[in-house]
Short mmCIF file of N, CA and C in Angstrom, two decimals:
data_model
loop_
_atom_site.label_atom_id
_atom_site.label_comp_id
_atom_site.label_asym_id
_atom_site.label_seq_id
_atom_site.Cartn_x
_atom_site.Cartn_y
_atom_site.Cartn_z
N MET O 710 0.84 -1.16 0.00
CA MET O 710 0.00 0.00 0.00
C MET O 710 0.89 1.24 0.00
N SER O 711 0.56 2.20 -0.79
CA SER O 711 1.32 3.44 -0.86
C SER O 711 1.00 4.31 0.35
N GLU O 712 2.04 4.84 0.99
CA GLU O 712 1.82 5.71 2.15
C GLU O 712 1.22 7.04 1.74
N THR O 713 1.48 7.50 0.53
CA THR O 713 1.00 8.83 0.13
C THR O 713 -0.41 8.80 -0.41
N THR O 714 -0.83 7.69 -1.00
CA THR O 714 -2.17 7.67 -1.58
C THR O 714 -3.13 6.78 -0.83
N GLY O 715 -2.63 5.88 0.02
CA GLY O 715 -3.51 4.99 0.74
C GLY O 715 -4.11 3.91 -0.15
N THR O 716 -3.52 3.71 -1.34
CA THR O 716 -4.05 2.71 -2.27
C THR O 716 -3.00 1.64 -2.51
N THR O 717 -3.45 0.50 -2.95
CA THR O 717 -2.56 -0.59 -3.31
C THR O 717 -1.94 -0.28 -4.66
N ALA O 718 -0.72 -0.75 -4.89
CA ALA O 718 -0.02 -0.49 -6.15
C ALA O 718 -0.93 -0.83 -7.33
N GLY O 719 -1.04 0.07 -8.28
CA GLY O 719 -1.84 -0.14 -9.47
C GLY O 719 -3.30 0.25 -9.30
N ALA O 720 -3.76 0.45 -8.09
CA ALA O 720 -5.16 0.84 -7.85
C ALA O 720 -5.27 2.36 -7.91
N THR O 721 -6.43 2.83 -8.28
CA THR O 721 -6.66 4.27 -8.31
C THR O 721 -7.38 4.70 -7.05
N ALA O 722 -7.26 5.98 -6.75
CA ALA O 722 -7.94 6.53 -5.58
C ALA O 722 -9.45 6.43 -5.79
N PRO O 723 -10.22 6.30 -4.72
CA PRO O 723 -11.67 6.22 -4.88
C PRO O 723 -12.25 7.49 -5.48
N ALA O 724 -13.36 7.33 -6.18
CA ALA O 724 -14.01 8.47 -6.82
C ALA O 724 -14.83 9.28 -5.83
N ALA O 725 -15.07 8.75 -4.66
CA ALA O 725 -15.88 9.45 -3.67
C ALA O 725 -15.32 9.16 -2.28
N ARG O 726 -15.74 9.95 -1.32
CA ARG O 726 -15.34 9.73 0.07
C ARG O 726 -16.57 9.88 0.94
N PHE O 727 -16.58 9.20 2.06
CA PHE O 727 -17.69 9.28 3.00
C PHE O 727 -17.73 10.68 3.59
N SER O 728 -18.90 11.32 3.56
CA SER O 728 -18.98 12.67 4.12
C SER O 728 -20.03 12.81 5.22
N ALA O 729 -21.10 12.02 5.17
CA ALA O 729 -22.13 12.19 6.20
C ALA O 729 -23.18 11.09 6.12
N VAL O 730 -23.92 10.97 7.20
CA VAL O 730 -25.17 10.22 7.24
C VAL O 730 -26.23 11.26 7.56
N THR O 731 -27.34 11.23 6.81
CA THR O 731 -28.42 12.19 7.03
C THR O 731 -29.68 11.46 7.45
N PHE O 732 -30.32 11.98 8.49
CA PHE O 732 -31.56 11.43 9.01
C PHE O 732 -32.74 12.32 8.61
N ASP O 733 -33.80 11.71 8.11
CA ASP O 733 -35.05 12.44 7.92
C ASP O 733 -35.70 12.62 9.28
N CYS O 734 -36.39 13.74 9.48
CA CYS O 734 -37.00 14.02 10.77
C CYS O 734 -38.00 15.17 10.63
N PRO O 735 -38.84 15.38 11.63
CA PRO O 735 -39.78 16.49 11.56
C PRO O 735 -39.16 17.83 11.96
N ASP O 736 -38.11 17.82 12.79
CA ASP O 736 -37.50 19.04 13.32
C ASP O 736 -35.98 18.91 13.33
N PRO O 737 -35.31 19.35 12.25
CA PRO O 737 -33.85 19.20 12.18
C PRO O 737 -33.10 19.88 13.31
N ALA O 738 -33.55 21.03 13.75
CA ALA O 738 -32.84 21.73 14.82
C ALA O 738 -32.89 20.93 16.12
N GLU O 739 -34.03 20.35 16.44
CA GLU O 739 -34.15 19.57 17.68
C GLU O 739 -33.31 18.31 17.63
N LEU O 740 -33.34 17.60 16.50
CA LEU O 740 -32.56 16.37 16.41
C LEU O 740 -31.06 16.68 16.38
N ALA O 741 -30.68 17.77 15.73
CA ALA O 741 -29.28 18.20 15.73
C ALA O 741 -28.83 18.58 17.14
N ARG O 742 -29.70 19.22 17.92
CA ARG O 742 -29.37 19.56 19.29
C ARG O 742 -29.07 18.29 20.09
N PHE O 743 -29.93 17.26 19.94
CA PHE O 743 -29.74 16.01 20.65
C PHE O 743 -28.39 15.38 20.30
N TYR O 744 -28.14 15.15 19.01
CA TYR O 744 -26.90 14.49 18.61
C TYR O 744 -25.68 15.38 18.84
N GLY O 745 -25.82 16.68 18.67
CA GLY O 745 -24.72 17.59 18.93
C GLY O 745 -24.26 17.52 20.38
N GLU O 746 -25.22 17.51 21.31
CA GLU O 746 -24.88 17.39 22.73
C GLU O 746 -24.38 16.00 23.07
N ALA O 747 -25.00 14.98 22.49
CA ALA O 747 -24.60 13.60 22.79
C ALA O 747 -23.18 13.30 22.32
N LEU O 748 -22.80 13.85 21.16
CA LEU O 748 -21.51 13.52 20.55
C LEU O 748 -20.50 14.66 20.60
N GLY O 749 -20.89 15.81 21.11
CA GLY O 749 -19.97 16.94 21.16
C GLY O 749 -19.64 17.49 19.78
N LEU O 750 -20.61 17.47 18.87
CA LEU O 750 -20.39 17.97 17.51
C LEU O 750 -21.01 19.35 17.33
N PRO O 751 -20.28 20.27 16.73
CA PRO O 751 -20.82 21.61 16.49
C PRO O 751 -21.66 21.66 15.20
N VAL O 752 -22.50 22.65 15.11
CA VAL O 752 -23.28 22.89 13.89
C VAL O 752 -22.33 23.49 12.85
N ALA O 753 -22.23 22.83 11.70
CA ALA O 753 -21.40 23.33 10.60
C ALA O 753 -22.23 24.09 9.58
N PHE O 754 -23.53 23.77 9.49
CA PHE O 754 -24.44 24.43 8.56
C PHE O 754 -25.85 24.30 9.12
N SER O 755 -26.66 25.34 8.93
CA SER O 755 -28.03 25.28 9.42
C SER O 755 -28.94 26.12 8.53
N SER O 756 -30.10 25.54 8.19
CA SER O 756 -31.17 26.28 7.52
C SER O 756 -32.48 25.80 8.14
N ASP O 757 -33.60 26.30 7.68
CA ASP O 757 -34.89 25.86 8.21
C ASP O 757 -35.16 24.39 7.94
N HIS O 758 -34.56 23.85 6.88
CA HIS O 758 -34.87 22.49 6.44
C HIS O 758 -33.74 21.49 6.64
N PHE O 759 -32.56 21.95 7.01
CA PHE O 759 -31.42 21.04 7.11
C PHE O 759 -30.41 21.57 8.11
N VAL O 760 -29.89 20.69 8.96
CA VAL O 760 -28.80 21.04 9.88
C VAL O 760 -27.73 19.98 9.73
N PHE O 761 -26.48 20.43 9.68
CA PHE O 761 -25.34 19.53 9.52
C PHE O 761 -24.38 19.74 10.68
N LEU O 762 -24.05 18.64 11.37
CA LEU O 762 -23.09 18.66 12.47
C LEU O 762 -21.78 18.05 12.01
N ALA O 763 -20.66 18.69 12.30
CA ALA O 763 -19.37 18.10 11.93
C ALA O 763 -18.23 18.90 12.53
N GLN O 764 -17.14 18.19 12.80
CA GLN O 764 -15.88 18.84 13.10
C GLN O 764 -15.27 19.23 11.75
N GLU O 765 -14.51 20.28 11.71
CA GLU O 765 -13.86 20.75 10.49
C GLU O 765 -13.09 19.61 9.82
N GLY O 766 -13.39 19.34 8.55
CA GLY O 766 -12.68 18.35 7.77
C GLY O 766 -13.04 16.90 8.04
N ALA O 767 -14.05 16.66 8.88
CA ALA O 767 -14.43 15.29 9.22
C ALA O 767 -15.86 15.00 8.76
N PRO O 768 -16.20 13.73 8.54
CA PRO O 768 -17.58 13.39 8.20
C PRO O 768 -18.52 13.84 9.32
N GLY O 769 -19.79 14.00 8.98
CA GLY O 769 -20.73 14.49 9.98
C GLY O 769 -22.09 13.83 9.90
N LEU O 770 -23.02 14.42 10.60
CA LEU O 770 -24.40 13.97 10.62
C LEU O 770 -25.30 15.09 10.13
N GLY O 771 -26.22 14.74 9.23
CA GLY O 771 -27.18 15.71 8.71
C GLY O 771 -28.58 15.36 9.17
N PHE O 772 -29.43 16.38 9.24
CA PHE O 772 -30.81 16.21 9.67
C PHE O 772 -31.69 17.00 8.71
N ASN O 773 -32.57 16.28 8.00
CA ASN O 773 -33.36 16.84 6.92
C ASN O 773 -34.84 16.85 7.30
N ARG O 774 -35.50 18.01 7.19
CA ARG O 774 -36.92 18.13 7.52
C ARG O 774 -37.77 17.40 6.47
N VAL O 775 -38.67 16.55 6.95
CA VAL O 775 -39.65 15.87 6.12
C VAL O 775 -41.01 16.17 6.73
N ALA O 776 -41.89 16.82 5.95
CA ALA O 776 -43.18 17.28 6.49
C ALA O 776 -44.04 16.14 7.03
N ASP O 777 -44.07 15.02 6.36
CA ASP O 777 -44.94 13.92 6.79
C ASP O 777 -44.14 12.79 7.43
N TYR O 778 -43.06 13.15 8.10
CA TYR O 778 -42.19 12.15 8.72
C TYR O 778 -42.97 11.25 9.67
N ARG O 779 -42.73 9.97 9.55
CA ARG O 779 -43.29 8.97 10.47
C ARG O 779 -42.14 8.10 10.94
N PRO O 780 -41.91 8.04 12.24
CA PRO O 780 -40.75 7.29 12.75
C PRO O 780 -40.88 5.79 12.52
N PRO O 781 -39.75 5.09 12.48
CA PRO O 781 -39.80 3.63 12.38
C PRO O 781 -40.55 3.05 13.58
N THR O 782 -41.13 1.89 13.38
CA THR O 782 -41.87 1.22 14.45
C THR O 782 -41.09 0.04 15.00
N TRP O 783 -39.75 0.05 14.87
CA TRP O 783 -38.92 -1.05 15.32
C TRP O 783 -39.26 -1.42 16.75
N PRO O 784 -39.40 -2.68 17.07
CA PRO O 784 -39.10 -3.85 16.25
C PRO O 784 -40.27 -4.35 15.40
N GLU O 785 -41.39 -3.67 15.49
CA GLU O 785 -42.54 -4.05 14.64
C GLU O 785 -42.23 -3.69 13.19
N PRO O 786 -42.63 -4.52 12.23
CA PRO O 786 -42.26 -4.31 10.83
C PRO O 786 -43.11 -3.31 10.05
N GLU O 787 -44.11 -2.69 10.67
CA GLU O 787 -44.98 -1.77 9.95
C GLU O 787 -44.18 -0.72 9.17
N ARG O 788 -43.28 -0.01 9.85
CA ARG O 788 -42.37 0.96 9.22
C ARG O 788 -40.98 0.63 9.73
N GLU O 789 -40.29 -0.24 9.03
CA GLU O 789 -38.97 -0.71 9.46
C GLU O 789 -37.93 0.39 9.41
N LYS O 790 -36.94 0.25 10.27
CA LYS O 790 -35.80 1.16 10.21
C LYS O 790 -35.00 0.81 8.96
N ARG O 791 -34.38 1.77 8.36
CA ARG O 791 -33.57 1.55 7.17
C ARG O 791 -32.09 1.48 7.51
N ALA O 792 -31.73 2.12 8.59
CA ALA O 792 -30.35 2.13 9.08
C ALA O 792 -30.40 2.63 10.50
N HIS O 793 -29.33 2.40 11.23
CA HIS O 793 -29.24 3.00 12.56
C HIS O 793 -27.78 3.24 12.89
N ILE O 794 -27.57 4.13 13.81
CA ILE O 794 -26.22 4.51 14.18
C ILE O 794 -25.81 3.72 15.43
N GLU O 795 -24.54 3.37 15.50
CA GLU O 795 -23.98 2.67 16.66
C GLU O 795 -23.01 3.63 17.34
N LEU O 796 -23.18 3.83 18.63
CA LEU O 796 -22.31 4.72 19.38
C LEU O 796 -21.52 3.92 20.41
N GLY O 797 -20.22 4.11 20.42
CA GLY O 797 -19.38 3.45 21.41
C GLY O 797 -19.37 4.23 22.71
N VAL O 798 -19.49 3.53 23.82
CA VAL O 798 -19.50 4.16 25.15
C VAL O 798 -18.61 3.36 26.10
N ASP O 799 -18.21 3.99 27.18
CA ASP O 799 -17.40 3.30 28.19
C ASP O 799 -18.26 2.58 29.23
N ASP O 800 -19.43 3.13 29.51
CA ASP O 800 -20.30 2.59 30.55
C ASP O 800 -21.74 2.63 30.03
N LEU O 801 -22.35 1.46 29.84
CA LEU O 801 -23.71 1.39 29.28
C LEU O 801 -24.73 2.13 30.13
N ASP O 802 -24.71 1.91 31.42
CA ASP O 802 -25.71 2.52 32.29
C ASP O 802 -25.57 4.04 32.33
N ALA O 803 -24.35 4.53 32.48
CA ALA O 803 -24.12 5.98 32.54
C ALA O 803 -24.48 6.63 31.21
N ALA O 804 -24.12 6.00 30.10
CA ALA O 804 -24.42 6.56 28.78
C ALA O 804 -25.94 6.57 28.55
N ARG O 805 -26.61 5.49 28.91
CA ARG O 805 -28.07 5.44 28.75
C ARG O 805 -28.71 6.56 29.56
N GLU O 806 -28.28 6.74 30.79
CA GLU O 806 -28.84 7.79 31.64
C GLU O 806 -28.63 9.17 31.02
N ARG O 807 -27.43 9.45 30.53
CA ARG O 807 -27.14 10.76 29.93
C ARG O 807 -27.95 10.99 28.67
N LEU O 808 -28.04 9.97 27.81
CA LEU O 808 -28.77 10.12 26.55
C LEU O 808 -30.27 10.28 26.78
N VAL O 809 -30.81 9.59 27.76
CA VAL O 809 -32.22 9.76 28.12
C VAL O 809 -32.45 11.18 28.64
N ALA O 810 -31.52 11.69 29.44
CA ALA O 810 -31.64 13.07 29.94
C ALA O 810 -31.62 14.08 28.79
N LEU O 811 -30.93 13.74 27.70
CA LEU O 811 -30.87 14.64 26.53
C LEU O 811 -32.11 14.53 25.65
N GLY O 812 -32.93 13.50 25.85
CA GLY O 812 -34.16 13.38 25.06
C GLY O 812 -34.40 12.03 24.41
N ALA O 813 -33.48 11.09 24.56
CA ALA O 813 -33.71 9.75 24.01
C ALA O 813 -34.69 9.00 24.90
N THR O 814 -35.25 7.93 24.37
CA THR O 814 -36.06 7.01 25.17
C THR O 814 -35.51 5.61 24.98
N GLU O 815 -35.69 4.78 25.98
CA GLU O 815 -35.22 3.41 25.88
C GLU O 815 -36.23 2.61 25.09
N ALA O 816 -35.76 1.85 24.11
CA ALA O 816 -36.65 1.01 23.31
C ALA O 816 -37.25 -0.08 24.20
N PRO O 817 -38.49 -0.48 23.91
CA PRO O 817 -39.11 -1.51 24.75
C PRO O 817 -38.47 -2.88 24.59
N VAL O 818 -37.80 -3.12 23.46
CA VAL O 818 -37.14 -4.40 23.22
C VAL O 818 -35.64 -4.19 23.35
N GLN O 819 -35.00 -5.02 24.18
CA GLN O 819 -33.55 -4.96 24.38
C GLN O 819 -32.98 -6.35 24.10
N PRO O 820 -32.53 -6.61 22.85
CA PRO O 820 -32.08 -7.96 22.47
C PRO O 820 -30.93 -8.52 23.31
N ASP O 821 -30.00 -7.69 23.74
CA ASP O 821 -28.86 -8.17 24.53
C ASP O 821 -28.35 -7.04 25.43
N PRO O 822 -29.12 -6.69 26.47
CA PRO O 822 -28.82 -5.49 27.26
C PRO O 822 -27.49 -5.51 28.01
N ASP O 823 -26.88 -6.68 28.16
CA ASP O 823 -25.56 -6.72 28.80
C ASP O 823 -24.45 -6.30 27.85
N ARG O 824 -24.72 -6.35 26.54
CA ARG O 824 -23.70 -6.00 25.53
C ARG O 824 -23.98 -4.68 24.84
N TRP O 825 -25.26 -4.35 24.63
CA TRP O 825 -25.62 -3.08 24.02
C TRP O 825 -27.04 -2.73 24.41
N ARG O 826 -27.37 -1.45 24.25
CA ARG O 826 -28.71 -0.96 24.55
C ARG O 826 -29.27 -0.29 23.30
N VAL O 827 -30.53 -0.48 23.10
CA VAL O 827 -31.22 0.16 21.99
C VAL O 827 -32.00 1.34 22.55
N LEU O 828 -31.76 2.52 21.99
CA LEU O 828 -32.48 3.73 22.38
C LEU O 828 -33.15 4.31 21.15
N LEU O 829 -34.08 5.22 21.37
CA LEU O 829 -34.74 5.94 20.28
C LEU O 829 -34.42 7.41 20.44
N ASP O 830 -33.96 8.05 19.35
CA ASP O 830 -33.66 9.47 19.43
C ASP O 830 -34.97 10.26 19.50
N PRO O 831 -34.93 11.57 19.67
CA PRO O 831 -36.17 12.34 19.80
C PRO O 831 -37.11 12.25 18.60
N ALA O 832 -36.61 11.86 17.43
CA ALA O 832 -37.48 11.69 16.25
C ALA O 832 -37.90 10.23 16.07
N GLY O 833 -37.50 9.34 16.98
CA GLY O 833 -37.91 7.95 16.92
C GLY O 833 -36.98 7.01 16.20
N HIS O 834 -35.81 7.49 15.73
CA HIS O 834 -34.85 6.60 15.07
C HIS O 834 -34.18 5.71 16.12
N PRO O 835 -34.17 4.40 15.91
CA PRO O 835 -33.42 3.54 16.83
C PRO O 835 -31.91 3.78 16.66
N PHE O 836 -31.19 3.74 17.76
CA PHE O 836 -29.72 3.74 17.71
C PHE O 836 -29.23 2.89 18.87
N CYS O 837 -28.01 2.41 18.76
CA CYS O 837 -27.48 1.52 19.78
C CYS O 837 -26.27 2.16 20.46
N ILE O 838 -26.11 1.84 21.73
CA ILE O 838 -24.89 2.16 22.45
C ILE O 838 -24.27 0.84 22.87
N SER O 839 -22.95 0.76 22.79
CA SER O 839 -22.27 -0.48 23.10
C SER O 839 -20.85 -0.20 23.58
N THR O 840 -20.38 -1.05 24.47
CA THR O 840 -18.99 -0.98 24.90
C THR O 840 -18.10 -1.77 23.95
N LEU O 841 -18.70 -2.41 22.95
CA LEU O 841 -17.95 -3.21 21.99
C LEU O 841 -17.39 -2.39 20.85
N VAL O 842 -17.89 -1.19 20.65
CA VAL O 842 -17.50 -0.34 19.52
C VAL O 842 -16.45 0.65 19.94
#
């Protein structure tokens, strides 16, 4: 692998790079506030319909207003989740307590609560916290 390009000999650099994950939601400012406080990320861009959180030069999280947003019904299949974010933590109980204080709720189903916890953000998106990540 080349130290200067990060590619294997003869390979070309990728045509794209990861820049963000964007969540649909009813209130981008509120969801950005939650994740910004939870992850210590500043607002890099904000409008009435979109808020982007990121450290300078790093990938970030976007929040896009959808007028008829309906949250996933996980674990029920009526409106399945399409993706979810995994957050690494040092202490499951302390992290759960802090995130709930910021506006998350604990999901009613916890598949393996000794290894990870499933929470719902203020817009209803499931996300996991784990000491494994």
